[in-house]
XYZ file of C-alpha atoms in Angstrom:
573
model
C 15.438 14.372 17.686
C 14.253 13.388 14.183
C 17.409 11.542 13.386
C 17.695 9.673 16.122
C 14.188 8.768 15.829
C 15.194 7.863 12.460
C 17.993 6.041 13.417
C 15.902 3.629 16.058
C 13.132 3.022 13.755
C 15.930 1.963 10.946
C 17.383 -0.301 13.532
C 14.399 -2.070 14.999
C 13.614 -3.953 11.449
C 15.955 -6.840 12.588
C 17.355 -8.965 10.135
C 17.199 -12.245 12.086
C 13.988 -12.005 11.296
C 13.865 -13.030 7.932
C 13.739 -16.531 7.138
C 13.772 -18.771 3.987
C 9.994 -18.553 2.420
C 7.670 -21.257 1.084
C 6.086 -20.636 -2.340
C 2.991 -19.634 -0.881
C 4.537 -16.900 1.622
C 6.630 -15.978 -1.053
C 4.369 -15.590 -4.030
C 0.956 -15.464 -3.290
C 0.343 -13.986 0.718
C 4.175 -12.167 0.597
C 4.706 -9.479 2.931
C 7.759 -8.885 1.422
C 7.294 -5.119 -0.679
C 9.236 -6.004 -3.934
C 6.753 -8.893 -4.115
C 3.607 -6.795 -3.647
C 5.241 -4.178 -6.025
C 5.325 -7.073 -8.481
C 1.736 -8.140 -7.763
C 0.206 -4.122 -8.399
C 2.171 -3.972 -11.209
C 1.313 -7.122 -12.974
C -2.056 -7.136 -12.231
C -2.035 -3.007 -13.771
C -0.208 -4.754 -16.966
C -2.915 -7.159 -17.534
C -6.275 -4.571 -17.044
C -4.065 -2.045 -19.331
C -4.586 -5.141 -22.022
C -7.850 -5.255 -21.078
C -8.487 -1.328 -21.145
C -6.297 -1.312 -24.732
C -8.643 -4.500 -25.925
C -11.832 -2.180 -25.616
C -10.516 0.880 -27.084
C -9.823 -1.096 -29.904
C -13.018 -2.450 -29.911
C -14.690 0.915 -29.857
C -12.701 2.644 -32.311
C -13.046 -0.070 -34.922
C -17.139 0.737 -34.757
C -16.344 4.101 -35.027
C -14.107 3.779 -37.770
C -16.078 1.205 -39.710
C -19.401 1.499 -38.128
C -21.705 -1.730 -38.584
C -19.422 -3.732 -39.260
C -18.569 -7.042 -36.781
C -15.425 -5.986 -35.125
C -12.321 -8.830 -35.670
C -12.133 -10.563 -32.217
C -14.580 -9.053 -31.166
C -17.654 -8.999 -33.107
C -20.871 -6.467 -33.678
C -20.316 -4.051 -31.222
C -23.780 -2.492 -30.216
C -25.025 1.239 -28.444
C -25.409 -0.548 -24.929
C -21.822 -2.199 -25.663
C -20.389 1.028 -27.389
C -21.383 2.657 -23.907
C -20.369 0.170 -21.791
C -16.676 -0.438 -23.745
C -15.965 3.546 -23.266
C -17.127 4.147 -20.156
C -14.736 0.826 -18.828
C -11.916 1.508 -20.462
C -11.780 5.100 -18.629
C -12.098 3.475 -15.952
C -9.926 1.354 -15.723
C -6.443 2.968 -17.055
C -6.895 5.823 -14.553
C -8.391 3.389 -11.126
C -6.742 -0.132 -12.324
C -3.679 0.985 -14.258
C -2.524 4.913 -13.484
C -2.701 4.300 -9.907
C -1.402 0.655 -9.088
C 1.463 0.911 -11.369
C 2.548 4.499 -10.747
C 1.612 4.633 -7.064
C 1.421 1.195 -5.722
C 3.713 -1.015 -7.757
C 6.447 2.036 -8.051
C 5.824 3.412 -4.118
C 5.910 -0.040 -3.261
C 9.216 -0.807 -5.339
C 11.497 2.031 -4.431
C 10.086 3.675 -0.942
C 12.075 0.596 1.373
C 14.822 0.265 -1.321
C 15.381 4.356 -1.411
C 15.645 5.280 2.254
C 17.754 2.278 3.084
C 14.826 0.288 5.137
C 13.987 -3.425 4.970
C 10.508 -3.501 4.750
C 7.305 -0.813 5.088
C 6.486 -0.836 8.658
C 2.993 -2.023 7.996
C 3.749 -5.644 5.682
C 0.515 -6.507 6.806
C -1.488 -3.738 5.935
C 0.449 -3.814 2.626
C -0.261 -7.492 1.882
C -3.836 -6.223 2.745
C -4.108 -3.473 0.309
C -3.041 -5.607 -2.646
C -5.706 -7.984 -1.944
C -8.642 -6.155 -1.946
C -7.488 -4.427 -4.663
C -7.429 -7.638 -6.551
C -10.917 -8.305 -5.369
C -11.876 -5.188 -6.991
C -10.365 -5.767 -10.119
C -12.492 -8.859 -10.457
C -15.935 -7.043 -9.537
C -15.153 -4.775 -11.784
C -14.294 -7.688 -14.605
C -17.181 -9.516 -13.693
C -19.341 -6.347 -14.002
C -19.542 -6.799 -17.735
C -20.708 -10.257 -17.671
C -24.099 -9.486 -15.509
C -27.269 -9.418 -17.077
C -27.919 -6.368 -18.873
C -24.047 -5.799 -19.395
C -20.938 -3.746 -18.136
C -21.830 0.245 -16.915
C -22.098 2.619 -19.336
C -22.623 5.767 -17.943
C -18.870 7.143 -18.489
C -16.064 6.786 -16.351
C -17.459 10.009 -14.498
C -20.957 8.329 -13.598
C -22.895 11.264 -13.586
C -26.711 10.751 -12.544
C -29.122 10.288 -13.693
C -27.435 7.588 -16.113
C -25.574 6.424 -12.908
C -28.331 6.253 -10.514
C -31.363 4.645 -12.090
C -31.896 1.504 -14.187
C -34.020 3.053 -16.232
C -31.948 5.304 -17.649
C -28.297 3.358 -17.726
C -30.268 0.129 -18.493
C -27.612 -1.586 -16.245
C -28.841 -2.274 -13.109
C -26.576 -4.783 -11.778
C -23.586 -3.766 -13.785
C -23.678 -0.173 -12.495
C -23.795 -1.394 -8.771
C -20.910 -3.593 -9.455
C -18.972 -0.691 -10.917
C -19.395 1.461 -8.190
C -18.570 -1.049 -5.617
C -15.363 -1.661 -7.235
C -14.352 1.950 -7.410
C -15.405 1.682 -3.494
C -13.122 -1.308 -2.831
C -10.134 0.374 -4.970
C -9.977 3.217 -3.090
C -10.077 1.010 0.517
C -6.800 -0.332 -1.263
C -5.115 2.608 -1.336
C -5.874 4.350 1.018
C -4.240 1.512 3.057
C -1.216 1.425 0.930
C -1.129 5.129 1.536
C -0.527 4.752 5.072
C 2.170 2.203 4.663
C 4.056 4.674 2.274
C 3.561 7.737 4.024
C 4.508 6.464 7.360
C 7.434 4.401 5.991
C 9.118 7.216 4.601
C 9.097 9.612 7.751
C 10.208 7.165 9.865
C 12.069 4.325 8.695
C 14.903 6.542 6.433
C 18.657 5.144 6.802
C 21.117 7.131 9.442
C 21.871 10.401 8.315
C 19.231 10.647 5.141
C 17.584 14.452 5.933
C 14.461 15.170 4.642
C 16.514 17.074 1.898
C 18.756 14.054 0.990
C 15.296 11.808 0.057
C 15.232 11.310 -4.080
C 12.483 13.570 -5.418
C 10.352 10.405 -6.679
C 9.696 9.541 -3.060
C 8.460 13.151 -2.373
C 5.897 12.718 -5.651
C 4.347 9.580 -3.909
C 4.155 10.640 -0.751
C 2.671 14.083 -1.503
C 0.131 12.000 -3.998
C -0.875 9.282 -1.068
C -1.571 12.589 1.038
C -3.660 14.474 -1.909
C -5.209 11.077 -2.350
C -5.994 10.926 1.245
C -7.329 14.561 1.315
C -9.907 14.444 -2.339
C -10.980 11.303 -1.496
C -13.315 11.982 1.144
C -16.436 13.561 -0.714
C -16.458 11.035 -3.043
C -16.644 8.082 -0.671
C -19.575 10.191 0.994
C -21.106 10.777 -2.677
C -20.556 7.029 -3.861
C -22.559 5.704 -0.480
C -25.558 8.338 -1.587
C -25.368 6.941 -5.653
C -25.342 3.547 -4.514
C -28.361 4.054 -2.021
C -29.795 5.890 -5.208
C -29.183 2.898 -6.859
C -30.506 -0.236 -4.578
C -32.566 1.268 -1.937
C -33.998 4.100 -4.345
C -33.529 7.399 -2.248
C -33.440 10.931 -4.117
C -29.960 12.460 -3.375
C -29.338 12.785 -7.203
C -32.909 13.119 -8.566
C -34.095 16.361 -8.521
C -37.966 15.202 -8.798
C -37.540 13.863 -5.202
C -35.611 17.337 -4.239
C -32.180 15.723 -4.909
C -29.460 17.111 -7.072
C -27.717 15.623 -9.848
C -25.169 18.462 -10.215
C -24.426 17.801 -6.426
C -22.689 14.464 -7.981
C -20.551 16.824 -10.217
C -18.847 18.786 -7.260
C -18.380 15.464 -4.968
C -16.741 13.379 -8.080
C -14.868 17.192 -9.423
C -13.462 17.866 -6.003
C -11.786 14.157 -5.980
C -11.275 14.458 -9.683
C -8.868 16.828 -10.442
C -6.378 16.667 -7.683
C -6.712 12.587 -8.657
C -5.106 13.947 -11.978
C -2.320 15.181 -10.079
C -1.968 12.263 -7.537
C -0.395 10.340 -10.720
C 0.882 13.051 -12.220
C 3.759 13.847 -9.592
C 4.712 9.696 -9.061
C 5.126 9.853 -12.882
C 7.131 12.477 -12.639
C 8.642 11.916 -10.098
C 10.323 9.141 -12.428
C 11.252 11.732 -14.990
C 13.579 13.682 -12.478
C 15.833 10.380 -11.223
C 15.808 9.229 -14.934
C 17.071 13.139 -16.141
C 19.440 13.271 -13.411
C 21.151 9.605 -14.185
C 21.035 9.890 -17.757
C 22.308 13.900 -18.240
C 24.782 13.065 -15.101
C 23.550 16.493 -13.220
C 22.377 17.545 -10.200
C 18.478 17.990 -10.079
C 18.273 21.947 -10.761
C 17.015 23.474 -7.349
C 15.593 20.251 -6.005
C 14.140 22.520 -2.831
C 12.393 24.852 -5.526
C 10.824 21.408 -7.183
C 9.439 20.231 -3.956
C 8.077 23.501 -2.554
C 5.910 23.619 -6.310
C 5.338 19.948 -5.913
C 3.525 21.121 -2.095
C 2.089 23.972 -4.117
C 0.535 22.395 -6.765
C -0.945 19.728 -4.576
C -3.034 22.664 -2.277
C -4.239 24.658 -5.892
C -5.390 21.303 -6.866
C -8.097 21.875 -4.739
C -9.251 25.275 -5.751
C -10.138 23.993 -9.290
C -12.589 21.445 -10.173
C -15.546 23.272 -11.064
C -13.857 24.253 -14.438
C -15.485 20.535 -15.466
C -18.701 22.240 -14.902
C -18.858 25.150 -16.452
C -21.813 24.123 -18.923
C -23.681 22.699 -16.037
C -25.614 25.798 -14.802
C -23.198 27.450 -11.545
C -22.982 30.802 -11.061
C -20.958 32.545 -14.070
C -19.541 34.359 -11.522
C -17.837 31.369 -9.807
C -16.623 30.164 -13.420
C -14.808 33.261 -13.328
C -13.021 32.494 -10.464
C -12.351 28.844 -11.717
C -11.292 30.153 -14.631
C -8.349 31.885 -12.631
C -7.302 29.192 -10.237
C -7.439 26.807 -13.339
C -4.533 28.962 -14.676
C -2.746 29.989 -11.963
C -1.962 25.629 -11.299
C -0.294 25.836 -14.976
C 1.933 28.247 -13.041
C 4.098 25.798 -10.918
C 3.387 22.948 -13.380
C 5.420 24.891 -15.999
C 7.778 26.361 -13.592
C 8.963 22.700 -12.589
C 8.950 21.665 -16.448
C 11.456 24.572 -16.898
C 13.588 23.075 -13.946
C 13.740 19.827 -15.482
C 15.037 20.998 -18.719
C 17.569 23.358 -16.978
C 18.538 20.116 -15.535
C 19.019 18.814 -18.850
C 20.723 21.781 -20.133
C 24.484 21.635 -20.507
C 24.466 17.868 -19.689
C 26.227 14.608 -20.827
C 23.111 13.043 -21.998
C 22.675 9.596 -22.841
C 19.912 8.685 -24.775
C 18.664 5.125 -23.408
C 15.353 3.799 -23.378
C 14.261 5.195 -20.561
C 16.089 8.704 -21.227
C 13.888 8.676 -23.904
C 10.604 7.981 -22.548
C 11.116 10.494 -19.846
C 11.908 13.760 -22.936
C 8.757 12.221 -24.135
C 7.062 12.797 -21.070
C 7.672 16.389 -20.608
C 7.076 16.852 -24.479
C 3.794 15.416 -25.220
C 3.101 16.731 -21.285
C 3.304 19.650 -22.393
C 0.888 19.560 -25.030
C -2.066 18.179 -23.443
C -0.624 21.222 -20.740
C -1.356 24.096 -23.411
C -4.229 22.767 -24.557
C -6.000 22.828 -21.553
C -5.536 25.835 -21.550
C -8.528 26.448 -23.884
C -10.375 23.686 -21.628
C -9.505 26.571 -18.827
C -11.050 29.345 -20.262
C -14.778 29.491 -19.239
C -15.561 31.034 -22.490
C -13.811 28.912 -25.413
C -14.731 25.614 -22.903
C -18.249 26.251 -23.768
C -17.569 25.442 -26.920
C -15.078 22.225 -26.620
C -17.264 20.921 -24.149
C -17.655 17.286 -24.378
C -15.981 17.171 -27.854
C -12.797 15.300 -29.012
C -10.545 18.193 -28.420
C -11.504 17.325 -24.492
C -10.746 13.588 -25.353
C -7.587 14.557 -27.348
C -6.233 16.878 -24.218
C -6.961 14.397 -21.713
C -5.266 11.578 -23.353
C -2.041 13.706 -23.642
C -1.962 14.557 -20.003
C -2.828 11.142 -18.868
C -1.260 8.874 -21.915
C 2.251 10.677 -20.598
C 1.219 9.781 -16.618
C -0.347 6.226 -17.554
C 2.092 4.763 -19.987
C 4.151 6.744 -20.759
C 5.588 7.007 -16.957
C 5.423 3.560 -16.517
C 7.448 2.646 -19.336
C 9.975 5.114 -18.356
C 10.003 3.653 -15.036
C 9.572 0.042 -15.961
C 12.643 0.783 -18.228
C 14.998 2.433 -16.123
C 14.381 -0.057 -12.863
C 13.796 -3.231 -14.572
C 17.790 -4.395 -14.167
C 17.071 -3.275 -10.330
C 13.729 -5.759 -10.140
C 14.887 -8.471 -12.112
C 18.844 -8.267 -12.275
C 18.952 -8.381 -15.778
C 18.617 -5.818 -18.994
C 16.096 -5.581 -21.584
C 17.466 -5.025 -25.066
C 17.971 -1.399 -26.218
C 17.768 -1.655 -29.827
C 13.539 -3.650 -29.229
C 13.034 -0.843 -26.271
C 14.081 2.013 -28.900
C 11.546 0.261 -31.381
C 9.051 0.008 -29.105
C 9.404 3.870 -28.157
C 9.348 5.236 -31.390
C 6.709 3.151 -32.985
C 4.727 4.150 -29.713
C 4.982 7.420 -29.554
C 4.690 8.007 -33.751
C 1.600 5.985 -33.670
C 0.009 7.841 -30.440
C 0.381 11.442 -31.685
C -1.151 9.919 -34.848
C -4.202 8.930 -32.904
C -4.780 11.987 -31.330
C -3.799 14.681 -33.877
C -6.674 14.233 -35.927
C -8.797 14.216 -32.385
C -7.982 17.826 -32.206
C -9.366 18.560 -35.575
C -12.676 16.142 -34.666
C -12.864 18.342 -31.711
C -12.431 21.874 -33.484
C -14.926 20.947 -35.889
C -18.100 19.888 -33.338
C -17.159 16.371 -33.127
C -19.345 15.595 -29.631
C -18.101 12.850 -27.763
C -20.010 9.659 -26.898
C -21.717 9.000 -30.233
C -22.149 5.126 -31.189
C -22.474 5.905 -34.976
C -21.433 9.706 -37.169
C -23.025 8.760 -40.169
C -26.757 9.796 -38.514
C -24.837 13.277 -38.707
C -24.575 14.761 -41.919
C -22.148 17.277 -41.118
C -19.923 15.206 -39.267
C -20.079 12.597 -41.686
C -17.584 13.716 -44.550
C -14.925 13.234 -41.637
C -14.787 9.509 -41.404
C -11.243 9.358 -43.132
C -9.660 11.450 -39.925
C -11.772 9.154 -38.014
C -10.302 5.948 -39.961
C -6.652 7.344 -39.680
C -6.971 7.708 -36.117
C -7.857 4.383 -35.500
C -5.391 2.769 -37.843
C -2.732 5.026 -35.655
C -4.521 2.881 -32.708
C -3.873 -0.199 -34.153
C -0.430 0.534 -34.996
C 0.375 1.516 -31.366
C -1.314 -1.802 -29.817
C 0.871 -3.926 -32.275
C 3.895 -2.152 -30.825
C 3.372 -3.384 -27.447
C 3.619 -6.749 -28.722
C 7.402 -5.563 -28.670
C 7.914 -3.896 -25.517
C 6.016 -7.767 -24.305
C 8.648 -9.614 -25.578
C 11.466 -7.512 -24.363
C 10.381 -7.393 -20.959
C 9.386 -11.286 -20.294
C 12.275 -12.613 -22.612
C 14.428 -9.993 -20.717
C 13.207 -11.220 -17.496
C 15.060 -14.343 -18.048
C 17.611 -14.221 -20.853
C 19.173 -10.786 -20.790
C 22.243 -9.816 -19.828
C 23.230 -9.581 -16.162
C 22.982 -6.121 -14.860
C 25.189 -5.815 -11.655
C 24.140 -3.475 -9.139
C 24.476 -0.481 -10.615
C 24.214 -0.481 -14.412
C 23.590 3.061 -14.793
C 26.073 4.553 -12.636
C 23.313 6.144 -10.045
C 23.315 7.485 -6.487
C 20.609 6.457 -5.319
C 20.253 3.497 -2.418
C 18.377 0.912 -4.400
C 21.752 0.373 -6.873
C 23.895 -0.293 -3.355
C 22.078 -3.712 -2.840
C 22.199 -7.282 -5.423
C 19.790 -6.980 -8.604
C 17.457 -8.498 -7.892
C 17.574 -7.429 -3.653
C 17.142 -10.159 -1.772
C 14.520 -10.731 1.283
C 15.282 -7.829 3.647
C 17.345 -5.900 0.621
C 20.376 -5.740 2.520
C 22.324 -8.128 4.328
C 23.221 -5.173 6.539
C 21.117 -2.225 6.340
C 23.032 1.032 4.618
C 23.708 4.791 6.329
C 22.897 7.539 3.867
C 25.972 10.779 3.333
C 24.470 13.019 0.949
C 21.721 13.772 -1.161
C 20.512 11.683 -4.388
C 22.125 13.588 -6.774
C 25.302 14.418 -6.638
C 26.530 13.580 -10.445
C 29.691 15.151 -11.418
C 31.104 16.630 -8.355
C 34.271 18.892 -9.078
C 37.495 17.723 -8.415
C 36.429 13.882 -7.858
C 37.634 11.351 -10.610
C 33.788 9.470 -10.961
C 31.026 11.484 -12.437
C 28.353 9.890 -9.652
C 28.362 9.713 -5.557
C 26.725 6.709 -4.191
C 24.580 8.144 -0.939
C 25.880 5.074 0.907
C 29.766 5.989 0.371
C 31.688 7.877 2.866
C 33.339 11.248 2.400
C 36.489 11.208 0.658
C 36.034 6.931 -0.475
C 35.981 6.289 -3.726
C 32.821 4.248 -4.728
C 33.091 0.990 -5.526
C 32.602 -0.714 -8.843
């Protein structure tokens, strides 16, 4: 009954219905997905310039502190405050999540199950546009009187809920309502993707036969869907806290600021891993194309992927175990908060038996995804430390918790992206971006990165506490400033390096080589249709034989098995 369902949802998205498009229905109010993929991720490239123009800004005063900041100028405690707290915010809510979920899920969902279209255009056209909006409250937050938020990306009260304390009292309302309108965004887009995939798949693709990236987004719009829920109920109490000036969060009116810490936790941490799987998601179609394997025990994968995504849940009070709950219940924390390493590692080890024994290629984006597991992996062990109620006690709001964090979510944020931008870019754009300036790019990126956050973990070991405008009022910390220097010449370095991976990608747009269909030699349905796919994708709409990764089947002469070819026909070239 599924298939057929299957089958007649496939077949109702008629292609009569397309028609030529007008600039405006094409580029600015499309319906089209590839276009709205191209909107998320655009938009996402431009706030991760803005996010990467204020952590420059802020580690230049912490680096030299005093002194006016080139391009930018004096930067001062309100502005300090304001510049950390917005760049947090937005590379996890404005670039993590609209280039990873939205632009990718977007992208590849239609293209990957052999459909024409999400069954909602509407809805998705709808979801990218108040998702702009949000993007410019948020911008437009640090140009209100008094200044941007600066109350850290996790907004804890009291700084978040009075004036008197943030000393933002426009700018924090404007913050919070563009978190608000963000999440309306996606959890639109989340229907689209979620209800796309179960029931517009090509003939004969089996839940089993869909490529494992589609599983990561899907399982992430659901977790999404699932954390999301306490927070929306804990933003409307902040922001009545804020304007109307009820108590939920002040405990002299009976309220309760740590009741902000379990709403934002309990979103928090499974949010980590609702970009986490999309990105790696990536990794496994890049490893499988690039080693020419089979994904090692895809069912395995997914079942951890489903696990993963329900222990996500059981965890978030390890953020709070300086903030007065029971020790008791940090015990228990403490276990869960290891036990979700368990299938985490378990489906690293898959991907490298992937890798083992295969005919790997190392391109671009073969590289960025090893990168990913390996500098995964180390923000991975080091939380566990973060994990452990007792040693957390001490890291606790130092730069080893800074450090840790930005190697989990510097491998999700960029990291993924690149990978994916890099693998799919002759897909979006029918041409190739040059090797030699992407291999540049990657290791001048990742040299410079681990250089930034190396000497983090030493900052960290040695008491460096987080959110301090100026180290020199700290004797002891003082004598430290050359890590502190390094690191942010490391930071520097990095940023100029983009400036590479910029040109490659908009010169590449338009003067690289032409990429055919299939450059890489993949299964997957997205390389059966014209680079760049036309309106609709196909001009008739593909069946589906097998799953995703068959790559070097015995006793057939090619190394890869298209899912659109018939058994026993030879794919074409």
């Amino acid at each position: 009954m599924a298939e057929a369902g299957t089958a007649e949802t496939h077949g109702a998205h008629a292609h009569d219905a397309h028609h030529e498009q007008g600039f405006w229905s094409k580029y600015i109010f499309s319906t089209d997905h590839k276009m709205i993929a191209m909107q998320y991720m655009f938009t996402g490239i431009v706030m991760a310039l803005i996010g990467g123009y204020m952590s420059y800004a802020f580690r230049m005063q912490l680096a030299f502190p005093g002194q006016s900041v080139p391009g930018y100028g004096l930067v001062s405690q309100g502005e300090y405050n304001a510049l950390v707290t917005n760049h947090g915010t937005i590379m996890i809510f404005w670039v993590a999540m609209p280039m990873l979920i939205a632009a990718f899920g977007n992208y590849l969902i239609p293209l990957m199950i052999g459909a024409d279209d999400m069954v909602f255009p509407r809805i998705n056209r709808l979801s990218y546009q108040i998702f702009l909006v949000s993007a410019l409250v948020l911008i437009g937050s640090l140009f209100v009187p008094g200044g941007g938020f600066g109350g850290a990306w996790t907004a804890y009260p009291p700084l978040s809920s009075s004036a008197e304390y943030s000393l933002t009292p426009l700018g924090s309302t404007l913050w919070l309502v563009a978190v608000a309108l963000e999440f309306v965004a996606f959890l639109l887009g989340g229907i689209n993707f979620i209800t796309t995939l179960m029931n517009a798949r090509a003939p004969g693709m089996k839940m089993y036969d869909i490529p494992m990236v589609l599983w990561m987004i899907v399982v992430a719009s659901v977790l999404f869907m699932a954390s999301v829920g306490p927070l929306i109920a804990g933003a409307v109490m902040l922001f009545m806290d804020q304007v109307v000036g009820t108590g939920y969060f002040d405990p002299g009116r009976g309220g309760d600021p740590i009741l902000w810490q379990h709403l934002f936790w309990f979103f928090g941490h499974p949010e980590v891993y609702v970009v986490f799987l999309p990105a790696i998601g990536i990794v496994a179609e890049i490893i499988c194309t690039f080693s020419r394997k089979k994904l090692f025990n895809y069912k395995l994968i997914l079942y951890t992927v489903f696990a993963t995504a329900i222990i996500s849940f059981f965890v978030w009070a390890h953020h709070q175990f300086v903030a007065g709950i029971d020790p008791r219940m940090a015990n228990v924390f403490t276990i869960t908060t290891l036990i979700i390493s368990i299938p985490i590692a378990e489906m690293i080890f898959l991907y490298i038996a992937t890798l083992y024994g295969g005919s790997i290629r190392l391109t671009t984006p073969m590289l960025w995804a090893l990168a990913f597991i390996a500098e995964f992996m180390i923000g991975g062990i080091t939380g566990i430390f973060l994990g452990a109620s007792g040693s957390d006690i001490y890291f606790h709001d130092t730069y080893f918790v800074l450090a840790h964090f930005h190697y989990t979510f510097f491998p999700i944020a960029i990291i993924g992206f690149l990978a994916g931008i890099t693998y799919w870019f002759p897909k979006m754009f029918g041409r190739m971006m040059n090797e030699t300036l992407g291999k540049i790019h990657f290791w001048g990126t990742i040299a410079a990165f681990n250089s930034i956050f190396i000497p983090l973990f030493i900052l960290g070991t040695a008491g460096q506490h987080r959110r301090i405008y100026n180290y020199q009022n700290f004797p002891d910390l003082a004598d430290m400033q050359g890590l502190r220097v390094f690191a942010t010449t490391a930071l520097l370095v990095m940023l100029a390096f983009q400036a590479v991976f910029l040109f490659n990608f908009f010169y590449s747009m338009f003067k690289g080589k032409p990429a055919g269909k299939n450059p890489w030699k993949a299964n997957t349905l997205e390389w059966t249709t014209t680079s760049p796919p036309p309106h609709g994708n196909w001009a008739e709409l593909p069946n589906c034989y097998r799953g995703p990764y068959e790559y070097s089947v015995p006793g057939r002469e090619e190394d890869y098995w298209p899912q659109d070819v018939p058994p026993d026909t030879a794919p074409a070239e």
